[in-house]
Short mmCIF file of C-alpha atoms in Angstrom, two decimals:
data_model
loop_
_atom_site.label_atom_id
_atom_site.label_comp_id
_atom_site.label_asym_id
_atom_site.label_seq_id
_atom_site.Cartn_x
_atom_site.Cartn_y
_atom_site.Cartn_z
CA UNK A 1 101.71 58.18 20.57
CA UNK A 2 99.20 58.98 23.18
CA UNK A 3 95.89 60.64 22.18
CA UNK A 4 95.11 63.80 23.38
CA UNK A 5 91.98 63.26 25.80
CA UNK A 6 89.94 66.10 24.05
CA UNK A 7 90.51 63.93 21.05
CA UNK A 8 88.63 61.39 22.67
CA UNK A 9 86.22 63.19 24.36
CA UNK A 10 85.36 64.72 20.83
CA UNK A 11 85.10 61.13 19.45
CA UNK A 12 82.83 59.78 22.25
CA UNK A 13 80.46 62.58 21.77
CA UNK A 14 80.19 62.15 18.03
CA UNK A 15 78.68 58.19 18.82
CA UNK A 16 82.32 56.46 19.52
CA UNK A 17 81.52 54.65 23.06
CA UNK A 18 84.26 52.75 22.89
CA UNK A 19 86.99 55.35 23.38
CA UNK A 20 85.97 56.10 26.52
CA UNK A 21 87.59 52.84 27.46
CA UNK A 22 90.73 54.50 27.16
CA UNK A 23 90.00 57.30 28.80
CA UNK A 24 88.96 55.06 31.84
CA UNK A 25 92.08 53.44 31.37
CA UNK A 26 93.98 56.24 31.64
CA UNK A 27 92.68 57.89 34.71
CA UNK A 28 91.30 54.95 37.14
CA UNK A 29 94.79 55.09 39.09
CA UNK A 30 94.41 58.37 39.92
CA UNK A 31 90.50 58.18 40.36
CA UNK A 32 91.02 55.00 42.70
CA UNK A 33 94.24 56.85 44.77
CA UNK A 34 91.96 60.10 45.44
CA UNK A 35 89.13 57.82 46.63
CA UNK A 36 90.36 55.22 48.48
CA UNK A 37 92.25 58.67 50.34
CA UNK A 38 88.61 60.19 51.08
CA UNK A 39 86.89 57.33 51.65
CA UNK A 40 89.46 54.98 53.59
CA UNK A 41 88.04 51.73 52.14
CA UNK A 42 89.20 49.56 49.59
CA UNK A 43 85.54 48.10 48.90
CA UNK A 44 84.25 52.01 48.66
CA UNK A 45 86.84 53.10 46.64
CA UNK A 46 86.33 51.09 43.82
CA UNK A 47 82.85 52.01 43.61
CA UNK A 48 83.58 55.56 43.76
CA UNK A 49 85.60 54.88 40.42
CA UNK A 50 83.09 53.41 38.51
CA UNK A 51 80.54 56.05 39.92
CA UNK A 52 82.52 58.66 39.17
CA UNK A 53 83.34 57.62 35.41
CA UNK A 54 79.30 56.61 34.62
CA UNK A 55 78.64 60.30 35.92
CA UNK A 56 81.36 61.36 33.80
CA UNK A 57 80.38 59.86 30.68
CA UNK A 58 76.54 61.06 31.83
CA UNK A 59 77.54 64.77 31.55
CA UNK A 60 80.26 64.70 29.01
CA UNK A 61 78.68 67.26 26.76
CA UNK A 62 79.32 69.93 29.72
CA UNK A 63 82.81 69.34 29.50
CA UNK A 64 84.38 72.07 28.22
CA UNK A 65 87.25 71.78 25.96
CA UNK A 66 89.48 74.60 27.78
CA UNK A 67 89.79 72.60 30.88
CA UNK A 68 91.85 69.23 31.33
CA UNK A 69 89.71 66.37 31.74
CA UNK A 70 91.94 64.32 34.20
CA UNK A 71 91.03 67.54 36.71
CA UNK A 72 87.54 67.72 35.59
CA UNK A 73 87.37 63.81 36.33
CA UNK A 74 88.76 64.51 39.59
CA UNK A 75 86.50 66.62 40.82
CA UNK A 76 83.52 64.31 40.07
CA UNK A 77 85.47 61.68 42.25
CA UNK A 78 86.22 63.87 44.66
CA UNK A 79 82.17 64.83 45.28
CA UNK A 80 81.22 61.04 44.98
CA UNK A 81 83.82 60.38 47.53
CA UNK A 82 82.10 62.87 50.11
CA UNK A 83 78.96 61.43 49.36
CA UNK A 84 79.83 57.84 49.74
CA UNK A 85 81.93 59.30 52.82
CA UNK A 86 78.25 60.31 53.90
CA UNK A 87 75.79 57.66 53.10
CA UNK A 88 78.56 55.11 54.40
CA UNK A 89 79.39 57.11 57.86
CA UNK A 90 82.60 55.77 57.77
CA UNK A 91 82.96 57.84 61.03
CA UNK A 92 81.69 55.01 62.85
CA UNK A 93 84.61 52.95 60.97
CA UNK A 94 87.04 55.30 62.76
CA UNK A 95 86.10 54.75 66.18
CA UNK A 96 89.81 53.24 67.70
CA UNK A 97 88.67 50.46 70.68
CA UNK A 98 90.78 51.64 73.07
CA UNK A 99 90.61 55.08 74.40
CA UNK A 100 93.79 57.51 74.66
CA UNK A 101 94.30 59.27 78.14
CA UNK A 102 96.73 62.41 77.07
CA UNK A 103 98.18 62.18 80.21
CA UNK A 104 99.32 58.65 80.41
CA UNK A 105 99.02 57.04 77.14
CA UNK A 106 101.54 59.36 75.09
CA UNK A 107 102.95 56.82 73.15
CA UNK A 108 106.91 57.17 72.93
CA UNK A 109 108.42 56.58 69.12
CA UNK A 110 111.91 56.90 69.98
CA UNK A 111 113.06 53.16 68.82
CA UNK A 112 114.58 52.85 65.55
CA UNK A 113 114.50 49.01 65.83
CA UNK A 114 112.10 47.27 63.42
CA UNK A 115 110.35 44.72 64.98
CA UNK A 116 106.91 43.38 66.01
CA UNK A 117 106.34 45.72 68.77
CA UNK A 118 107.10 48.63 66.39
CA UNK A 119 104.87 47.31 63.73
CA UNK A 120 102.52 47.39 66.54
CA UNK A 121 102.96 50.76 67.47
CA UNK A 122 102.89 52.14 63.63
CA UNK A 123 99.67 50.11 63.54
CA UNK A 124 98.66 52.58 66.87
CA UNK A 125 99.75 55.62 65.14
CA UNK A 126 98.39 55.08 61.65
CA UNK A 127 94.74 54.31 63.77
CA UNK A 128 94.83 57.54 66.10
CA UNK A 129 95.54 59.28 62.77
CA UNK A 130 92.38 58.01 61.14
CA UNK A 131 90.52 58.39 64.08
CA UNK A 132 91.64 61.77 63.80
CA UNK A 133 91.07 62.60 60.43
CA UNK A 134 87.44 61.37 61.66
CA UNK A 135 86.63 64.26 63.48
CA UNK A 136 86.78 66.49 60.71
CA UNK A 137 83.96 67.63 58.85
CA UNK A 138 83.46 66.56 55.18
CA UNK A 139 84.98 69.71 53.81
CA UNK A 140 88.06 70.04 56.16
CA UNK A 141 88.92 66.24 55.51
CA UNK A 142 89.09 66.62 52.14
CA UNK A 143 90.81 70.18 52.10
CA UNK A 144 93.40 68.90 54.64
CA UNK A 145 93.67 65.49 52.05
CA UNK A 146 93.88 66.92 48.84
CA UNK A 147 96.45 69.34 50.61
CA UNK A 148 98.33 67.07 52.40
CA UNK A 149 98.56 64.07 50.44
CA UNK A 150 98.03 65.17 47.20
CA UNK A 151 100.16 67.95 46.94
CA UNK A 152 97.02 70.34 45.64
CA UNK A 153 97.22 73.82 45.58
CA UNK A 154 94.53 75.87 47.49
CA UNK A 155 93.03 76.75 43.69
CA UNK A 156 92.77 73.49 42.70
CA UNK A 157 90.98 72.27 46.16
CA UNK A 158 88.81 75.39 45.88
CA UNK A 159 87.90 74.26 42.30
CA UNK A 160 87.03 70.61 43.58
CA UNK A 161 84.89 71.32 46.75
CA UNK A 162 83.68 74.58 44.79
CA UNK A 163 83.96 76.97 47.98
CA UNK A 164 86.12 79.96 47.36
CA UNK A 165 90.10 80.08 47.69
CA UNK A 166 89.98 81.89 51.30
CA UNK A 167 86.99 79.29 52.64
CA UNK A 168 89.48 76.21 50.96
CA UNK A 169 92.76 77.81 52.81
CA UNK A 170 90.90 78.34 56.05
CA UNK A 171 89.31 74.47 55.99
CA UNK A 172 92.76 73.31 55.65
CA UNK A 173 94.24 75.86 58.52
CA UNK A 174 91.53 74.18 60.70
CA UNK A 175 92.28 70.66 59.81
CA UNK A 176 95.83 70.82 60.72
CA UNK A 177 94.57 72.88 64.59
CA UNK A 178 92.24 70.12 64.97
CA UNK A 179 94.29 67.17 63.58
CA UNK A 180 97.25 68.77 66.35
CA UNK A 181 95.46 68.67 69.29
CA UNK A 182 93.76 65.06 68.08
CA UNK A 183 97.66 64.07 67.26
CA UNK A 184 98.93 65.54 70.90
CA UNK A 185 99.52 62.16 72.63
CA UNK A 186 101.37 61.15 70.04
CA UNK A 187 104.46 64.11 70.29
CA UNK A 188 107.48 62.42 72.07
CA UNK A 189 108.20 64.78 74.91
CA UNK A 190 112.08 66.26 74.74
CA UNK B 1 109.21 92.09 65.95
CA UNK B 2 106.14 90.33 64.51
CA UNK B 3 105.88 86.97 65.12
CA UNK B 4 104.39 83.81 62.70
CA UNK B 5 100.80 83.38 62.97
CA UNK B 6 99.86 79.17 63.45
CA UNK B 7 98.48 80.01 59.49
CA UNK B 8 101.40 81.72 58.07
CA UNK B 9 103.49 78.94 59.44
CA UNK B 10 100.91 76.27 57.85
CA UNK B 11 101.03 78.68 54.44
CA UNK B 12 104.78 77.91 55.12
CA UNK B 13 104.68 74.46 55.64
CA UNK B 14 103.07 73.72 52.45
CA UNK B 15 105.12 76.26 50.46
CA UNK B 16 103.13 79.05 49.53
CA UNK B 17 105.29 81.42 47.20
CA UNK B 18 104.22 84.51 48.19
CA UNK B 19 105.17 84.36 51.81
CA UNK B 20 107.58 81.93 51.64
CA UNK B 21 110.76 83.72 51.57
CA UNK B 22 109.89 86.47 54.32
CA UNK B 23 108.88 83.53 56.61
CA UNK B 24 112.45 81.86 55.83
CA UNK B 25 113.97 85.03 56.32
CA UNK B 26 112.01 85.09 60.11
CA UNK B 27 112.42 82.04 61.05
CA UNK B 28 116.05 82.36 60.45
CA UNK B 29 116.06 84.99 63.30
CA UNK B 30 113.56 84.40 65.78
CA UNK B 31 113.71 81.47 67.83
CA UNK B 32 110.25 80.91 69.16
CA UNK B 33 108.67 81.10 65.51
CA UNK B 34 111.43 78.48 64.87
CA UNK B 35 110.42 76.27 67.67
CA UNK B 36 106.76 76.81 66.76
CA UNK B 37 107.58 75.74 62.86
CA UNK B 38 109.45 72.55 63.69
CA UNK B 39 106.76 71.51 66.47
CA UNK B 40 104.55 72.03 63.39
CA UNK B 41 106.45 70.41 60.54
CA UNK B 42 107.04 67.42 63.21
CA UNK B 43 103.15 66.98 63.74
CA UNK B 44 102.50 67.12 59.85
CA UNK B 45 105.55 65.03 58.95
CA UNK B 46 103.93 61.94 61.48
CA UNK B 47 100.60 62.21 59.41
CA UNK B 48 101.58 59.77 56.62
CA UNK B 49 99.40 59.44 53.79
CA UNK B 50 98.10 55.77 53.76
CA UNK B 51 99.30 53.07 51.89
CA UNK B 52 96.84 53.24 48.84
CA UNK B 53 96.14 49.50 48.22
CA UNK B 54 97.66 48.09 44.87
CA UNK B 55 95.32 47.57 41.78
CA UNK B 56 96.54 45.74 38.72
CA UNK B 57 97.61 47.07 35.36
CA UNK B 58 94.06 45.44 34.02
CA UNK B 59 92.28 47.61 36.63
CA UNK B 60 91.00 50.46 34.28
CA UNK B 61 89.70 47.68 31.80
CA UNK B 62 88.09 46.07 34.55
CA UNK B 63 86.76 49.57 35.40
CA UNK B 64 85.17 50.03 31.66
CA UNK B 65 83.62 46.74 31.48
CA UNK B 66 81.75 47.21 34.70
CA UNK B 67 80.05 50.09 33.61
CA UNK B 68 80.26 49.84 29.46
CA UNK B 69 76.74 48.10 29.47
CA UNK B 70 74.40 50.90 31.03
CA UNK B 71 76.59 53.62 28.59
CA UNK B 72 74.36 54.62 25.97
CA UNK B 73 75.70 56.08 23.02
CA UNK B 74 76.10 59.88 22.00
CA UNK B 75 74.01 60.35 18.73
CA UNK B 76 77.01 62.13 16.42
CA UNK B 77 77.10 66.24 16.82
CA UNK B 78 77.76 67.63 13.75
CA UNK B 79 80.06 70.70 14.43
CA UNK B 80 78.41 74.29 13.27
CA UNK B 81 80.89 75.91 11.39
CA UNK B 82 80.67 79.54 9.58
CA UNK B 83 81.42 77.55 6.13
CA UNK B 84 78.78 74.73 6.61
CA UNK B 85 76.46 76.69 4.71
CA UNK B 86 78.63 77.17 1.66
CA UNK B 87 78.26 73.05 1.22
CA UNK B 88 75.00 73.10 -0.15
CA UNK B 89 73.66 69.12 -0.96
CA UNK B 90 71.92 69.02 -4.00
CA UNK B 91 68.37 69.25 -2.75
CA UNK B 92 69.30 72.14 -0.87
CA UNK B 93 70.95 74.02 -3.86
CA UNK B 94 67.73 73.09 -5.30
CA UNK B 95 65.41 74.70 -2.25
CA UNK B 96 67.89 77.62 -2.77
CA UNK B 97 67.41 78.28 -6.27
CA UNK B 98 63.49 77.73 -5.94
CA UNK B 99 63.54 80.41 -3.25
CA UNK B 100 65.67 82.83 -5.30
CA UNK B 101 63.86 82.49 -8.14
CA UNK B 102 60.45 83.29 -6.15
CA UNK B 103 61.87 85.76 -4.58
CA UNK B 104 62.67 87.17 -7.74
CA UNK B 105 58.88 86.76 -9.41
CA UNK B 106 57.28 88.23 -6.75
CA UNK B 107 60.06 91.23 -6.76
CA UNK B 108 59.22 91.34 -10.48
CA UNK B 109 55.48 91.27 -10.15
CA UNK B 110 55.02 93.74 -7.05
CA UNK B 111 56.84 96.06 -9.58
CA UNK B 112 54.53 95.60 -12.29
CA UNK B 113 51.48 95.60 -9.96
CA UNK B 114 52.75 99.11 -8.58
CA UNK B 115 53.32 100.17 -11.89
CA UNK B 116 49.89 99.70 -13.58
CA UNK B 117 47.88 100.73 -10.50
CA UNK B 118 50.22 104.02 -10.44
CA UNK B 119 49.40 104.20 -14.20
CA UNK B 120 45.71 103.16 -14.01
CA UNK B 121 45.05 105.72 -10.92
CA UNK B 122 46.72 108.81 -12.99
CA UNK B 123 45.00 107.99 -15.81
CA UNK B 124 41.93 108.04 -13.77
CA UNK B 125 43.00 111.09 -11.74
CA UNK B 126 43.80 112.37 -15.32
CA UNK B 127 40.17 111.79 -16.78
CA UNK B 128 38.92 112.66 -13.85
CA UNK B 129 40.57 116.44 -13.89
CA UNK B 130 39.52 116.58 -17.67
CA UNK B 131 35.70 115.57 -17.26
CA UNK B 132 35.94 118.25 -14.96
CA UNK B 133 37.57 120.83 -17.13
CA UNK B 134 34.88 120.25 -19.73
CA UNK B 135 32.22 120.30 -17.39
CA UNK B 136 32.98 123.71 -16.35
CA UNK B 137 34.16 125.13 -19.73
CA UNK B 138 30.39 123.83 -20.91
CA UNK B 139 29.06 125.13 -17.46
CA UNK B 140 31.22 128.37 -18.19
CA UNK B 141 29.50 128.73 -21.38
CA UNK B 142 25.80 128.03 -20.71
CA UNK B 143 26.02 130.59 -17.93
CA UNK B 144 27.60 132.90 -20.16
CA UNK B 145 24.04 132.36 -22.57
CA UNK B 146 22.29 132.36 -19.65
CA UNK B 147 23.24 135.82 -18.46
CA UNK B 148 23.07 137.20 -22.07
CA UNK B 149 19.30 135.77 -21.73
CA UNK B 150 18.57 137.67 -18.44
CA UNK B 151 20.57 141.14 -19.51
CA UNK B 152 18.41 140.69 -23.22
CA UNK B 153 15.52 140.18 -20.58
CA UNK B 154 15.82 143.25 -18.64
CA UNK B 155 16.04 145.26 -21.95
CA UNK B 156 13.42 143.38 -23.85
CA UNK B 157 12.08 145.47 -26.99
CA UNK B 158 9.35 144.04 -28.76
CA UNK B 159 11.30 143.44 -31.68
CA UNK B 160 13.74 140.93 -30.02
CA UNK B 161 11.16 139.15 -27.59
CA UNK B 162 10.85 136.10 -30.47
CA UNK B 163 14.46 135.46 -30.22
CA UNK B 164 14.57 135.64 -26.76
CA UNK B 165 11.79 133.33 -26.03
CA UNK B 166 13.78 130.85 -28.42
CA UNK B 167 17.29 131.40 -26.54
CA UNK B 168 15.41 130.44 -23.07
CA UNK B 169 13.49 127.12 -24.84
CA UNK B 170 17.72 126.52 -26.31
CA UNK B 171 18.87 127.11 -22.70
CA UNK B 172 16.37 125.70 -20.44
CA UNK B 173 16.75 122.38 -22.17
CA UNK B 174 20.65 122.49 -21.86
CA UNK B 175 19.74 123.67 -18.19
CA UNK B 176 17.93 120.93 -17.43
CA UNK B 177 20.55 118.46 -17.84
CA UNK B 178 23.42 120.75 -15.90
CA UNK B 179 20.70 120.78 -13.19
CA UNK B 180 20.27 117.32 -13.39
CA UNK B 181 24.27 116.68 -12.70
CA UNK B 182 24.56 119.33 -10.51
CA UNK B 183 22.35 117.22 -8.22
CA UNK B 184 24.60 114.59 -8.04
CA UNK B 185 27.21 117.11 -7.02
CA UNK B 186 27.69 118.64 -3.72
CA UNK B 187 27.43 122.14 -5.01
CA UNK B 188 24.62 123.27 -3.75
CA UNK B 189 25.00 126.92 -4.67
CA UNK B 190 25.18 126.57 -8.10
CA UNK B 191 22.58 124.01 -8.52
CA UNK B 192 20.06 126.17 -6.56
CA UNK B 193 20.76 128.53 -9.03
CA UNK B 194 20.59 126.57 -12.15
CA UNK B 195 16.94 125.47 -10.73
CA UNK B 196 16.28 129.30 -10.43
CA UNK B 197 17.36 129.74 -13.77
CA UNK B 198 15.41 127.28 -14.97
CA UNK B 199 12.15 128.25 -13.31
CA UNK B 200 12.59 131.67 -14.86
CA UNK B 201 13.45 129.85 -18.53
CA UNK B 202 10.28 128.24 -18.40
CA UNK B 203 8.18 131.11 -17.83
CA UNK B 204 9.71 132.68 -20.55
CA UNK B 205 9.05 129.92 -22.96
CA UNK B 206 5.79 129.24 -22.00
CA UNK B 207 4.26 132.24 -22.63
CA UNK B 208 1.55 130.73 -25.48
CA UNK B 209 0.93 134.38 -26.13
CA UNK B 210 4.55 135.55 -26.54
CA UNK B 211 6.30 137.71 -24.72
CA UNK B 212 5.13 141.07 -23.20
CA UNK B 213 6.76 144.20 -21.59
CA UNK B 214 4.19 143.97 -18.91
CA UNK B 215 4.27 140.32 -18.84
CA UNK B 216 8.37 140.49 -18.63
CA UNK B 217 8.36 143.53 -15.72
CA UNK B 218 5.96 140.66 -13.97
CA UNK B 219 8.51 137.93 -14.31
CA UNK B 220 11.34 140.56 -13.38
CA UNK B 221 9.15 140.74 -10.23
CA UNK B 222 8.08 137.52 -9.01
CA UNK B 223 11.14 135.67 -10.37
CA UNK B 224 14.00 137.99 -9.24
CA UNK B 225 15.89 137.90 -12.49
CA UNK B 226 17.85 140.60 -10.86
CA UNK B 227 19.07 138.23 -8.39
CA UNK B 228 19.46 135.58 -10.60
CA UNK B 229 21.19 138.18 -13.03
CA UNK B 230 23.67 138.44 -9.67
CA UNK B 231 24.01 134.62 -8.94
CA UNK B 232 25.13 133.72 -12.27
CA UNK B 233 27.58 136.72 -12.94
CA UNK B 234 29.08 135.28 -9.54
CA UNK B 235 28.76 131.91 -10.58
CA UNK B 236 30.32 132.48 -13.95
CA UNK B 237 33.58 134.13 -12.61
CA UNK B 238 34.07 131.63 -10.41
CA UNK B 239 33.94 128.74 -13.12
CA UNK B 240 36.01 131.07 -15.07
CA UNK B 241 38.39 131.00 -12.08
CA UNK B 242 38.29 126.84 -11.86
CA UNK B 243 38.80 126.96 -15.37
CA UNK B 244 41.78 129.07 -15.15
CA UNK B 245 43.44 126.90 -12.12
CA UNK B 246 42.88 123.50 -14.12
CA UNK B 247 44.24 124.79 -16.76
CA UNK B 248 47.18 125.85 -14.99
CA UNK B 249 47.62 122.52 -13.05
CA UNK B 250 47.28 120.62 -16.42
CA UNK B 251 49.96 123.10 -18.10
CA UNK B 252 52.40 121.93 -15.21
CA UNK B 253 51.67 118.27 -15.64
CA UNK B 254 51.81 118.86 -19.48
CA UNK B 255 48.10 117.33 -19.81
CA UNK B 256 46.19 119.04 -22.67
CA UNK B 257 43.49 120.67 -21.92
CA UNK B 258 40.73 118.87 -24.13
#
């Protein structure tokens, strides 16, 4: 039977170091998905997990007992994501080599053939898309991902990036305008 | 009719409860919102989430022993509870009991303490009020002589001028001493008096050649016993009056008298 993670928490704080082992345990997965989603390195993402869990451990006597610790543990990745996000400008990371003329590089995905040339293209896609998500700011990137690809509720991404529920709803509405117009070439004409 | 704003149809998208169903229900019947909502849903469908690299079922170990050295340990928080204090340990039962019981001793002795100064200060408020008393039943009395003296004065006959002379040399020497405390006092009016009296009472004792009716109509003259007749009728009544009220302020405390 799994223990309850205030269980632990309780224990750590009364001198058992150990049992935060298992709370690590638990929650790297997660930790590492969230991270390597912000960050977009592999490399960046793992030490987002160990910052995030030393910072963790560092202020576990302000965790409060009515909140879930998998969210609260969340939260610090998320912010240690942004600022790794920052001090690495992974920006620069994003640049694609090529540039995209809207009017004659549209790229057409209307094969259903797998192959090497769709591989290719996917590749094409999947960098235009990061090279996208690279013109957001911080907070709109992270709104749009924890939206987006982690199914989070405007609450819960409010709670994380600790702006209000209208300013988290609105950095995700501008995302997706911006991420549209970036994404443009990439709409197979009818 | 209304149509979807770019955010409803992102609120939409993602499946916001509240406007959820009226969106379904427009979309349903207007055909640009529709076009708008599938040219939407088609640009959010292509952005795939990336392929989050694989990390081993060891990974969260690998995770704790990176950073289990620099973790220091939590010195143990004992939890406050509202019933901690009712498990005493046996040197603080002890501290307990040692405070209770000198608590108790000085409870005990600031009770006694009040208790004999309250005693000791109306005792001495009580022998206080009855020195008093008898100093001004005695003072009652010797002005009482004292203004027998003067009226026996004013109607000297030569048969009773012996006795008188003794009565003053009897009075002046009680006088002397009633003077002599009244000095101490801060009654001025009666102890200007008693030194009146007193200068008359030695006149009349001192006469070596007894006393005279020409000798007392002299004294009557020079030494005012008229006025001095005055002062200590005045001065007797009100003793007699301080008397009276002492008396009565004893009677309601149920002190005696002498």
């Amino acid at each position: 039977m799994e223990v309850n993670d205030h269980v632990i928490v309780r224990k750590v704080l009364d001198g058992d170091k150990e049992a935060y082992g298992t709370l690590v345990a638990r929650h790297s997965p997660t930790v590492f998905r969230v991270a390597f989603r912000i960050t977009g390195d592999e490399a960046d993402a793992d030490e987002v997990v160990q910052e995030a869990f030393l910072r963790g451990y560092q202020r576990l006597q302000t965790f409060e007992s009515r909140s879930e610790f998998r969210t609260w543990i969340y939260r610090i990745a998320v912010n240690c994501a942004l600022n790794m996000t920052s001090k690495r400008k992974v920006e620069a990371t994003y640049q694609i080599g090529e540039e995209t003329d809207p009017v004659t590089q549209q790229v057409q995905v209307a094969d259903h053939a797998a192959g090497p040339e769709r591989t290719l293209l996917s590749r094409e896609i999947q960098s235009l898309q990061t090279a996208a998500l690279g013109t957001l700011t911080p907070t709109e990137r992270t709104a749009f991902l924890l939206r987006h690809m982690e199914d989070r509720s405007t609450a819960e991404i409010a709670s994380v990036l600790e702006i209000a529920p209208n300013a988290a709803k609105q950095a995700v509405f501008r995302a997706v305008q911006k991420l549209r117009r970036s994404l443009a070439p990439l709409r197979v004409n009818p | 009719m209304n149509h979807l704003s770019e955010e409803q149809l992102i609120d939409h998208y993602y499946g916001k409860a509240e406007s959820s169903a009226a969106a379904s229900k427009h979309l349903q019947a207007c055909d640009d919102c529709a076009r708008s909502y599938a040219s939407l849903a088609s640009d959010l469908g292509a952005i795939k989430p990336p392929s989050v690299p694989e990390r081993s079922a060891a990974y969260g170990e690998e995770v704790w022993q990176a950073i289990r050295g620099t973790l220091p340990v939590y010195e143990p928080v004992k939890a406050k509870s509202h019933w901690n204090w009712l498990v005493l340990k046996p040197w603080s039962l002890a501290a307990a009991a040692t405070a209770c019981l000198l608590i108790a001793a000085a409870f005990f002795a600031g009770r006694q303490w009040e208790h004999r100064n309250s005693s000791i200060a109306t005792h001495a408020v009580n022998a206080d009020a009855g020195k008093q008393r008898v100093v001004l039943v005695v003072l009652g009395d010797h002005l009482d002589r004292s203004e027998r003296l003067l009226v026996g004065l004013e109607h000297a006959e030569p048969s009773t001028e012996a006795s008188l002379q003794a009565e003053a040399r009897d009075i002046l020497s009680a006088n002397r001493l009633y003077r002599a405390s009244l000095n101490q006092t801060d009654d001025p009016v009666l102890a200007a008096a008693l030194d009146h009296l007193e200068r008359v009472l030695v006149e009349v004792s001192n006469q070596p050649a007894g006393l005279s009716q020409t000798k007392l109509v002299e004294l009557q003259k020079e030494m005012n016993t008229d006025g001095l007749l005055f002062e200590v009728r005045i001065l007797r009544s009100r003793v007699q009056e301080d008397v009276d009220r002492n008396n009565a302020v004893a009677a309601k405390k149920g002190v005696s008298i002498l």
